[in-house]
């Protein structure tokens, strides 16, 4: 049995949904279909999830929300009409949205999660109605009834262990199961969404729960590229990649598959295949537990901006027991997660995603580190990018770091940080954001082939 997840662009309009139906029809083992909310139909379009966020904010700010509500309902209406569906489905969708708005809980996080989740929930209802209308017997499945249980973390929930047992009963359903991505319910029955792009996570949870043979993740590209095709012209397409490699790449800039989505399938060794809804016969990229290492040590190079660095220095820091723990505890108390902590004898840098910081938080952190840890120099720096070179083949190859550093030096950019994890599957460089693209191109031509540059 296969679980197929269709992303936003795959279900953005009627034409795309027809392609989805054809893909599901073509293979009887495609019994579980996870759907996103309708995404962008063209470059400048808005995703339904973003329209829903606008709607929720308008309601919370007590603004008139009629137009924003219509913007959402009209997207479904347009799809339903073009699919020749009974318009009762649009009524169901509109009523559902109005009910969510009327139920407005006092807690804005709860409200936002509920409105956002309606995007996938209503799309799953619509798509299952369409499948049935064309003779593909399908049922919409409510994550609450079947027990997709999550923790109580707004906008970033994580599935609890009992979810897998609960959802395994879906395997007894004869029809095609159409399951909404992106959300679950706490033990108390409160709706919580995953991180943005989290329908990938739902697909993976479902694949693990029913012990699928394959998790197919349908998107709008033929495969995962070895570097961002918007920066590097025609980068190599990746045929096969390990979970570890994909995890490293999707952490920094490879948005094709959510980095949290690997865990459930990884634990059971279920392979994932990234495929293109617009070209389903292309083989796609397979994500597997192990692969043959070919002659190329590097599989992909990712780059992501939006990092900040906290620099702390204190003479004899290396001799002070507990310094690192106390420093990280201050960050923990500010609810900040960190990514890397490269250090010297008397200094340590903590690298984190900038969106977690505010000027007030920064002030508090610097003040506490100075007062409580008696550090001599404490300051934040912003606008950093992380460039990560990833490959299972890097483990045994000598001189790779030297080649990477030399390539970066050719661009004239300064390396602010180097970090190599002990698994030697990745090598990360912290650089100023303004240098990100030229470094990516230079590294790509070093490890792949000289390329024409965009
Ligand atoms: N619709 C949600 C988002 O735009 C989740 C998803 O598409 O995976 O983030």
Coordinates of C-alpha atoms and ligand atoms in Angstrom, one line a residue:
X1 CA 0.0 0.0 0.0
X2 CA 1.1 3.5 -0.8
X3 CA 0.4 6.8 0.9
X4 CA 0.3 9.7 -1.6
X5 CA 0.5 13.3 -0.4
X6 CA -0.4 16.0 -2.8
X7 CA 1.0 19.5 -2.1
X8 CA -0.7 22.9 -2.6
X9 CA 0.2 23.4 -6.3
X10 CA -1.1 19.8 -7.0
X11 CA -4.5 20.7 -5.7
X12 CA -4.6 24.4 -6.6
X13 CA -7.4 24.2 -9.2
X14 CA -9.7 21.8 -10.9
X15 CA -7.2 21.0 -13.7
X16 CA -4.6 19.9 -11.1
X17 CA -7.2 17.9 -9.1
X18 CA -8.0 16.0 -12.3
X19 CA -4.4 15.1 -12.6
X20 CA -4.4 13.9 -8.9
X21 CA -7.4 11.7 -9.7
X22 CA -5.7 10.2 -12.7
X23 CA -2.6 9.5 -10.7
X24 CA -4.6 7.7 -8.0
X25 CA -6.6 5.8 -10.5
X26 CA -3.5 4.6 -12.3
X27 CA -2.3 2.5 -9.4
X28 CA -4.7 0.6 -7.1
X29 CA -2.1 0.5 -4.3
X30 CA -2.5 4.3 -3.9
X31 CA -5.1 3.9 -1.2
X32 CA -4.3 6.8 1.1
X33 CA -4.4 10.3 -0.2
X34 CA -3.2 13.2 2.0
X35 CA -4.0 16.7 0.7
X36 CA -2.8 20.2 1.3
X37 CA -5.0 23.3 1.0
X38 CA -5.2 24.7 -2.5
X39 CA -1.9 26.5 -3.2
X40 CA -0.8 29.0 -5.8
X41 CA -2.2 28.7 -9.3
X42 CA 0.4 31.2 -10.7
X43 CA 3.4 33.0 -9.3
X44 CA 1.7 36.0 -7.9
X45 CA -1.3 34.1 -6.6
X46 CA -2.0 33.5 -2.9
X47 CA -2.2 30.2 -1.1
X48 CA -5.5 29.4 0.6
X49 CA -3.6 29.0 3.9
X50 CA -2.4 32.6 3.5
X51 CA -5.9 33.8 2.7
X52 CA -7.1 32.0 5.8
X53 CA -4.4 33.7 8.0
X54 CA -5.6 37.1 6.6
X55 CA -9.1 36.1 7.5
X56 CA -8.2 35.0 11.0
X57 CA -6.3 38.2 11.7
X58 CA -9.2 40.3 10.4
X59 CA -11.6 38.5 12.8
X60 CA -9.2 38.8 15.7
X61 CA -8.8 42.5 15.0
X62 CA -12.6 42.8 14.8
X63 CA -12.4 44.1 11.2
X64 CA -15.1 43.5 8.7
X65 CA -14.1 40.1 7.2
X66 CA -16.8 39.5 4.6
X67 CA -14.4 40.0 1.6
X68 CA -11.7 37.9 3.2
X69 CA -14.2 35.1 3.8
X70 CA -15.4 35.3 0.3
X71 CA -11.9 35.1 -1.1
X72 CA -11.5 31.7 0.5
X73 CA -15.0 30.4 -0.3
X74 CA -14.6 31.5 -3.9
X75 CA -11.5 29.5 -4.4
X76 CA -13.4 26.3 -3.5
X77 CA -16.5 27.4 -5.5
X78 CA -14.3 27.9 -8.6
X79 CA -12.9 24.4 -8.2
X80 CA -16.2 22.8 -7.5
X81 CA -17.9 24.3 -10.5
X82 CA -15.0 23.3 -12.8
X83 CA -15.2 19.8 -11.5
X84 CA -19.0 19.6 -12.1
X85 CA -19.6 18.9 -8.4
X86 CA -22.9 19.5 -6.7
X87 CA -22.7 23.0 -5.1
X88 CA -23.8 21.6 -1.8
X89 CA -20.1 20.9 -1.1
X90 CA -19.5 24.7 -1.3
X91 CA -22.3 25.3 1.2
X92 CA -20.7 22.7 3.6
X93 CA -17.4 24.5 3.2
X94 CA -18.9 28.0 3.8
X95 CA -20.9 26.8 6.8
X96 CA -17.8 25.1 8.3
X97 CA -15.8 28.3 8.0
X98 CA -18.6 30.4 9.5
X99 CA -18.9 28.0 12.4
X100 CA -15.2 28.2 13.0
X101 CA -15.4 32.0 13.0
X102 CA -18.5 32.0 15.3
X103 CA -16.7 29.6 17.7
X104 CA -14.0 32.2 18.0
X105 CA -12.1 31.1 21.2
X106 CA -10.7 33.7 23.4
X107 CA -7.3 32.3 22.8
X108 CA -5.9 33.7 19.5
X109 CA -3.5 30.8 19.0
X110 CA -6.4 28.3 19.1
X111 CA -8.4 30.4 16.7
X112 CA -5.6 30.8 14.2
X113 CA -4.9 27.1 14.2
X114 CA -8.6 26.3 13.7
X115 CA -9.0 28.7 10.8
X116 CA -5.8 27.6 9.1
X117 CA -6.6 23.9 9.3
X118 CA -9.9 24.5 7.5
X119 CA -7.8 24.9 4.3
X120 CA -6.8 21.2 4.2
X121 CA -9.9 19.9 6.0
X122 CA -12.3 21.4 3.4
X123 CA -10.1 20.5 0.5
X124 CA -10.1 16.8 1.6
X125 CA -14.0 16.9 1.7
X126 CA -14.1 18.4 -1.8
X127 CA -11.5 16.0 -3.3
X128 CA -13.2 12.9 -1.8
X129 CA -16.5 14.1 -3.2
X130 CA -14.9 14.6 -6.6
X131 CA -13.3 11.1 -6.5
X132 CA -16.6 9.5 -5.8
X133 CA -18.3 11.5 -8.5
X134 CA -16.0 10.0 -11.1
X135 CA -16.4 6.5 -9.9
X136 CA -13.4 6.3 -7.6
X137 CA -15.0 5.3 -4.3
X138 CA -13.4 7.5 -1.6
X139 CA -14.1 8.7 1.9
X140 CA -13.0 11.8 3.7
X141 CA -11.5 10.9 7.1
X142 CA -11.5 13.2 10.0
X143 CA -8.2 13.2 11.9
X144 CA -10.1 13.6 15.2
X145 CA -12.3 10.5 14.8
X146 CA -9.3 8.3 13.9
X147 CA -7.0 9.7 16.5
X148 CA -4.3 11.8 15.1
X149 CA -3.2 13.0 18.5
X150 CA -0.7 15.8 18.9
X151 CA 0.9 17.8 21.8
X152 CA -0.5 21.2 22.7
X153 CA 1.9 23.4 20.8
X154 CA 0.3 26.1 18.7
X155 CA 1.3 26.2 15.0
X156 CA 4.1 23.6 15.6
X157 CA 2.4 20.6 17.0
X158 CA 4.1 17.2 17.2
X159 CA 2.3 13.8 16.9
X160 CA 2.1 11.7 20.1
X161 CA 3.2 8.0 20.0
X162 CA -0.4 6.7 20.3
X163 CA -1.3 8.3 17.0
X164 CA 0.4 5.5 15.1
X165 CA -1.7 2.7 16.7
X166 CA -4.9 4.8 16.4
X167 CA -4.4 5.5 12.7
X168 CA -3.5 1.9 11.8
X169 CA -7.2 1.1 11.7
X170 CA -7.5 3.1 8.6
X171 CA -6.0 0.1 6.8
X172 CA -9.5 -1.6 7.2
X173 CA -11.3 1.0 5.1
X174 CA -12.1 -0.3 1.6
X175 CA -12.5 3.0 -0.2
X176 CA -9.7 5.4 -1.0
X177 CA -9.0 7.4 2.2
X178 CA -8.8 11.1 1.7
X179 CA -7.1 12.6 4.7
X180 CA -6.5 16.3 5.4
X181 CA -2.9 17.3 6.0
X182 CA -1.4 19.8 8.4
X183 CA -3.3 19.3 11.7
X184 CA -4.3 16.9 14.6
X185 CA -6.0 17.2 17.9
X186 CA -4.7 17.2 21.5
X187 CA -5.9 14.5 24.0
X188 CA -8.4 17.2 25.1
X189 CA -9.7 17.5 21.6
X190 CA -8.1 20.9 20.8
X191 CA -7.1 21.4 17.1
X192 CA -3.4 22.1 16.6
X193 CA -1.6 22.6 13.3
X194 CA 1.9 21.5 12.3
X195 CA 4.5 23.9 11.1
X196 CA 3.9 25.6 7.7
X197 CA 4.2 23.0 5.0
X198 CA 3.2 20.4 7.5
X199 CA 1.0 18.2 5.3
X200 CA 4.2 16.4 4.4
X201 CA 4.3 15.5 8.1
X202 CA 0.8 14.1 8.1
X203 CA 1.6 12.0 5.0
X204 CA 4.6 10.6 6.8
X205 CA 2.7 9.8 10.0
X206 CA 0.0 8.0 8.0
X207 CA 2.6 6.0 6.1
X208 CA 4.2 4.9 9.3
X209 CA 0.8 4.1 10.9
X210 CA -0.4 1.8 8.2
X211 CA 3.2 0.5 7.5
X212 CA 3.0 1.6 3.9
X213 CA 5.5 0.2 1.3
X214 CA 6.1 3.6 -0.1
X215 CA 5.3 7.2 0.8
X216 CA 4.8 9.2 -2.5
X217 CA 5.1 12.9 -2.1
X218 CA 3.7 14.7 -5.1
X219 CA 4.8 18.2 -5.8
X220 CA 5.6 20.4 -8.9
X221 CA 9.1 19.4 -9.7
X222 CA 10.5 16.2 -11.3
X223 CA 13.0 15.6 -8.6
X224 CA 15.0 17.1 -5.8
X225 CA 17.8 19.2 -7.3
X226 CA 21.4 19.2 -5.9
X227 CA 21.2 23.0 -5.5
X228 CA 18.6 25.7 -5.7
X229 CA 17.6 26.0 -9.4
X230 CA 16.7 29.7 -9.0
X231 CA 20.4 30.4 -8.2
X232 CA 22.3 27.7 -10.1
X233 CA 21.4 27.0 -13.7
X234 CA 20.2 23.4 -14.3
X235 CA 21.6 21.8 -11.2
X236 CA 22.0 18.0 -11.3
X237 CA 18.8 16.1 -10.4
X238 CA 19.1 13.7 -7.4
X239 CA 17.9 10.1 -8.1
X240 CA 18.5 8.7 -4.7
X241 CA 19.3 10.2 -1.4
X242 CA 19.4 8.9 2.2
X243 CA 17.2 10.1 5.0
X244 CA 20.2 11.7 6.6
X245 CA 21.2 13.6 3.5
X246 CA 17.6 14.8 2.9
X247 CA 17.3 15.9 6.6
X248 CA 20.5 18.0 6.3
X249 CA 19.4 19.5 3.0
X250 CA 15.8 20.3 3.9
X251 CA 17.0 21.9 7.1
X252 CA 18.7 24.6 5.2
X253 CA 16.8 25.7 2.2
X254 CA 15.5 22.6 0.4
X255 CA 11.8 23.4 0.8
X256 CA 10.7 20.5 -1.3
X257 CA 10.1 18.2 1.7
X258 CA 9.5 19.4 5.3
X259 CA 12.5 18.4 7.5
X260 CA 10.2 17.2 10.3
X261 CA 8.5 14.8 7.9
X262 CA 11.3 12.3 7.7
X263 CA 11.2 11.0 11.3
X264 CA 8.1 8.8 11.2
X265 CA 9.1 7.0 7.9
X266 CA 12.8 6.9 8.9
X267 CA 12.0 4.9 12.0
X268 CA 10.3 2.2 10.0
X269 CA 12.6 2.5 7.0
X270 CA 9.7 3.3 4.6
X271 CA 11.1 4.8 1.4
X272 CA 9.8 8.2 0.2
X273 CA 9.5 9.2 -3.4
X274 CA 9.3 12.8 -4.4
X275 CA 7.3 13.0 -7.6
X276 CA 5.8 15.5 -10.0
X277 CA 2.0 15.7 -10.3
X278 CA 2.5 17.4 -13.7
X279 CA 4.8 14.7 -14.9
X280 CA 4.0 11.5 -13.0
X281 CA 6.0 9.2 -15.2
X282 CA 9.3 10.9 -14.3
X283 CA 11.0 8.6 -11.7
X284 CA 11.4 11.3 -9.1
X285 CA 13.8 11.3 -6.2
X286 CA 13.9 8.3 -3.8
X287 CA 14.7 8.9 -0.1
X288 CA 16.0 5.7 1.4
X289 CA 17.9 4.3 4.4
X290 CA 21.0 3.4 2.5
X291 CA 22.3 4.0 -1.0
X292 CA 25.4 3.1 -3.1
X293 CA 27.9 5.9 -2.9
X294 CA 28.9 6.9 -6.4
X295 CA 32.0 8.8 -7.3
X296 CA 30.7 12.1 -6.3
X297 CA 31.2 12.8 -2.6
X298 CA 28.7 15.7 -2.4
X299 CA 25.0 15.1 -3.0
X300 CA 23.6 18.6 -2.6
X301 CA 24.4 22.1 -1.4
X302 CA 21.8 24.0 0.4
X303 CA 21.7 27.6 1.6
X304 CA 19.4 29.4 3.9
X305 CA 19.3 32.9 5.3
X306 CA 17.8 34.4 8.4
X307 CA 20.4 33.4 11.1
X308 CA 21.8 35.4 14.0
X309 CA 24.9 34.7 16.0
X310 CA 25.4 35.4 19.7
X311 CA 29.1 35.9 20.4
X312 CA 30.3 35.4 24.0
X313 CA 33.9 35.7 25.2
X314 CA 35.5 35.3 28.6
X315 CA 39.1 34.7 29.5
X316 CA 39.6 31.1 30.7
X317 CA 36.1 30.1 29.6
X318 CA 37.4 26.6 28.8
X319 CA 38.2 26.0 32.5
X320 CA 34.9 27.1 33.8
X321 CA 32.7 24.1 34.5
X322 CA 29.0 24.6 33.5
X323 CA 29.6 27.8 31.4
X324 CA 28.0 26.3 28.3
X325 CA 25.1 24.9 30.2
X326 CA 24.3 28.2 31.9
X327 CA 24.5 30.0 28.7
X328 CA 22.2 27.7 26.9
X329 CA 19.8 27.8 29.9
X330 CA 19.4 31.5 29.5
X331 CA 18.4 30.9 25.9
X332 CA 16.1 28.1 26.9
X333 CA 14.4 30.5 29.3
X334 CA 13.8 32.8 26.4
X335 CA 12.3 29.9 24.4
X336 CA 15.1 30.0 21.8
X337 CA 16.3 26.9 20.1
X338 CA 19.8 27.0 18.7
X339 CA 21.4 25.4 15.6
X340 CA 25.2 25.3 16.1
X341 CA 27.6 26.2 18.9
X342 CA 31.1 26.5 17.5
X343 CA 33.6 27.5 20.1
X344 CA 37.2 28.5 20.8
X345 CA 39.1 28.3 24.1
X346 CA 37.8 31.6 25.4
X347 CA 34.8 32.2 23.2
X348 CA 31.6 30.6 22.0
X349 CA 29.1 31.5 19.3
X350 CA 25.5 30.3 19.4
X351 CA 23.8 30.3 16.0
X352 CA 20.0 30.6 15.9
X353 CA 17.2 31.4 13.6
X354 CA 16.7 35.2 13.8
X355 CA 12.9 35.0 13.8
X356 CA 13.0 33.9 17.4
X357 CA 14.6 37.2 18.5
X358 CA 13.2 40.6 19.4
X359 CA 15.3 43.6 20.4
X360 CA 13.9 43.2 24.0
X361 CA 14.9 39.5 24.1
X362 CA 18.4 40.4 22.8
X363 CA 18.8 43.0 25.5
X364 CA 17.7 40.7 28.2
X365 CA 20.0 37.9 27.0
X366 CA 23.0 40.1 26.7
X367 CA 22.4 41.6 30.2
X368 CA 22.0 38.2 31.8
X369 CA 25.1 36.7 30.1
X370 CA 27.1 39.7 31.3
X371 CA 25.7 39.8 34.8
X372 CA 25.3 36.1 35.6
X373 CA 28.3 34.6 33.6
X374 CA 30.6 37.6 33.9
X375 CA 31.4 37.5 30.2
X376 CA 33.7 40.1 28.9
X377 CA 32.2 40.6 25.5
X378 CA 28.6 39.7 24.5
X379 CA 26.9 40.8 21.3
X380 CA 24.5 39.7 18.6
X381 CA 25.2 39.8 14.9
X382 CA 22.5 39.3 12.3
X383 CA 21.9 38.6 8.6
X384 CA 23.8 35.4 8.3
X385 CA 23.3 32.5 5.9
X386 CA 24.2 28.9 6.5
X387 CA 25.5 27.1 3.4
X388 CA 25.5 23.3 4.0
X389 CA 27.4 20.8 1.8
X390 CA 25.8 17.4 2.2
X391 CA 26.8 13.9 1.1
X392 CA 27.2 10.4 2.5
X393 CA 30.4 10.1 0.3
X394 CA 32.0 13.0 2.3
X395 CA 32.8 10.6 5.2
X396 CA 35.8 9.1 3.6
X397 CA 37.0 11.8 1.4
X398 CA 40.0 13.8 2.3
X399 CA 40.6 17.4 1.4
X400 CA 36.9 18.2 1.0
X401 CA 36.9 21.0 3.6
X402 CA 40.0 22.5 2.0
X403 CA 38.3 22.5 -1.4
X404 CA 35.2 24.1 -0.1
X405 CA 37.1 26.8 1.9
X406 CA 39.2 27.6 -1.2
X407 CA 36.1 27.8 -3.4
X408 CA 34.6 30.3 -0.9
X409 CA 37.8 32.3 -0.8
X410 CA 37.6 32.7 -4.5
X411 CA 34.4 34.7 -4.1
X412 CA 36.2 37.1 -1.7
X413 CA 33.7 36.4 1.1
X414 CA 34.6 35.9 4.7
X415 CA 33.8 32.6 6.4
X416 CA 32.3 33.4 9.8
X417 CA 31.9 29.9 11.0
X418 CA 32.7 26.3 10.0
X419 CA 30.9 23.3 11.5
X420 CA 31.3 19.7 10.7
X421 CA 28.9 17.2 12.4
X422 CA 30.5 14.1 13.8
X423 CA 28.7 11.9 11.2
X424 CA 30.7 13.8 8.5
X425 CA 27.6 13.9 6.3
X426 CA 27.5 17.6 6.3
X427 CA 29.8 20.6 6.4
X428 CA 28.2 23.9 7.3
X429 CA 29.6 27.4 6.6
X430 CA 28.2 30.6 8.2
X431 CA 28.6 33.6 5.9
X432 CA 27.1 37.0 5.5
X433 CA 23.7 36.9 3.7
X434 CA 24.9 39.2 0.9
X435 CA 27.4 36.6 -0.2
X436 CA 25.0 33.6 -0.2
X437 CA 24.3 33.2 -3.9
X438 CA 27.8 33.7 -5.2
X439 CA 29.1 31.2 -2.7
X440 CA 26.5 28.7 -3.7
X441 CA 27.4 29.0 -7.3
X442 CA 31.1 28.7 -6.6
X443 CA 30.7 25.6 -4.4
X444 CA 28.4 24.1 -7.0
X445 CA 31.0 24.4 -9.7
X446 CA 33.7 23.1 -7.4
X447 CA 31.8 19.9 -6.5
X448 CA 29.6 19.3 -9.5
X449 CA 30.6 20.9 -12.8
X450 CA 31.3 24.4 -13.9
X451 CA 27.9 25.8 -14.6
X452 CA 26.4 28.7 -16.5
X453 CA 25.2 31.1 -13.9
X454 CA 21.8 32.7 -13.6
Ligands
LIG1 N1 -1.3 24.5 3.7 C1 -0.2 24.5 4.7 C2 0.8 25.6 4.3 O1 0.6 26.3 3.3 C3 0.4 23.2 4.9 C4 0.9 22.5 3.6 O2 0.6 22.9 2.5 O3 1.6 21.5 3.7 O4 1.8 25.7 5.0

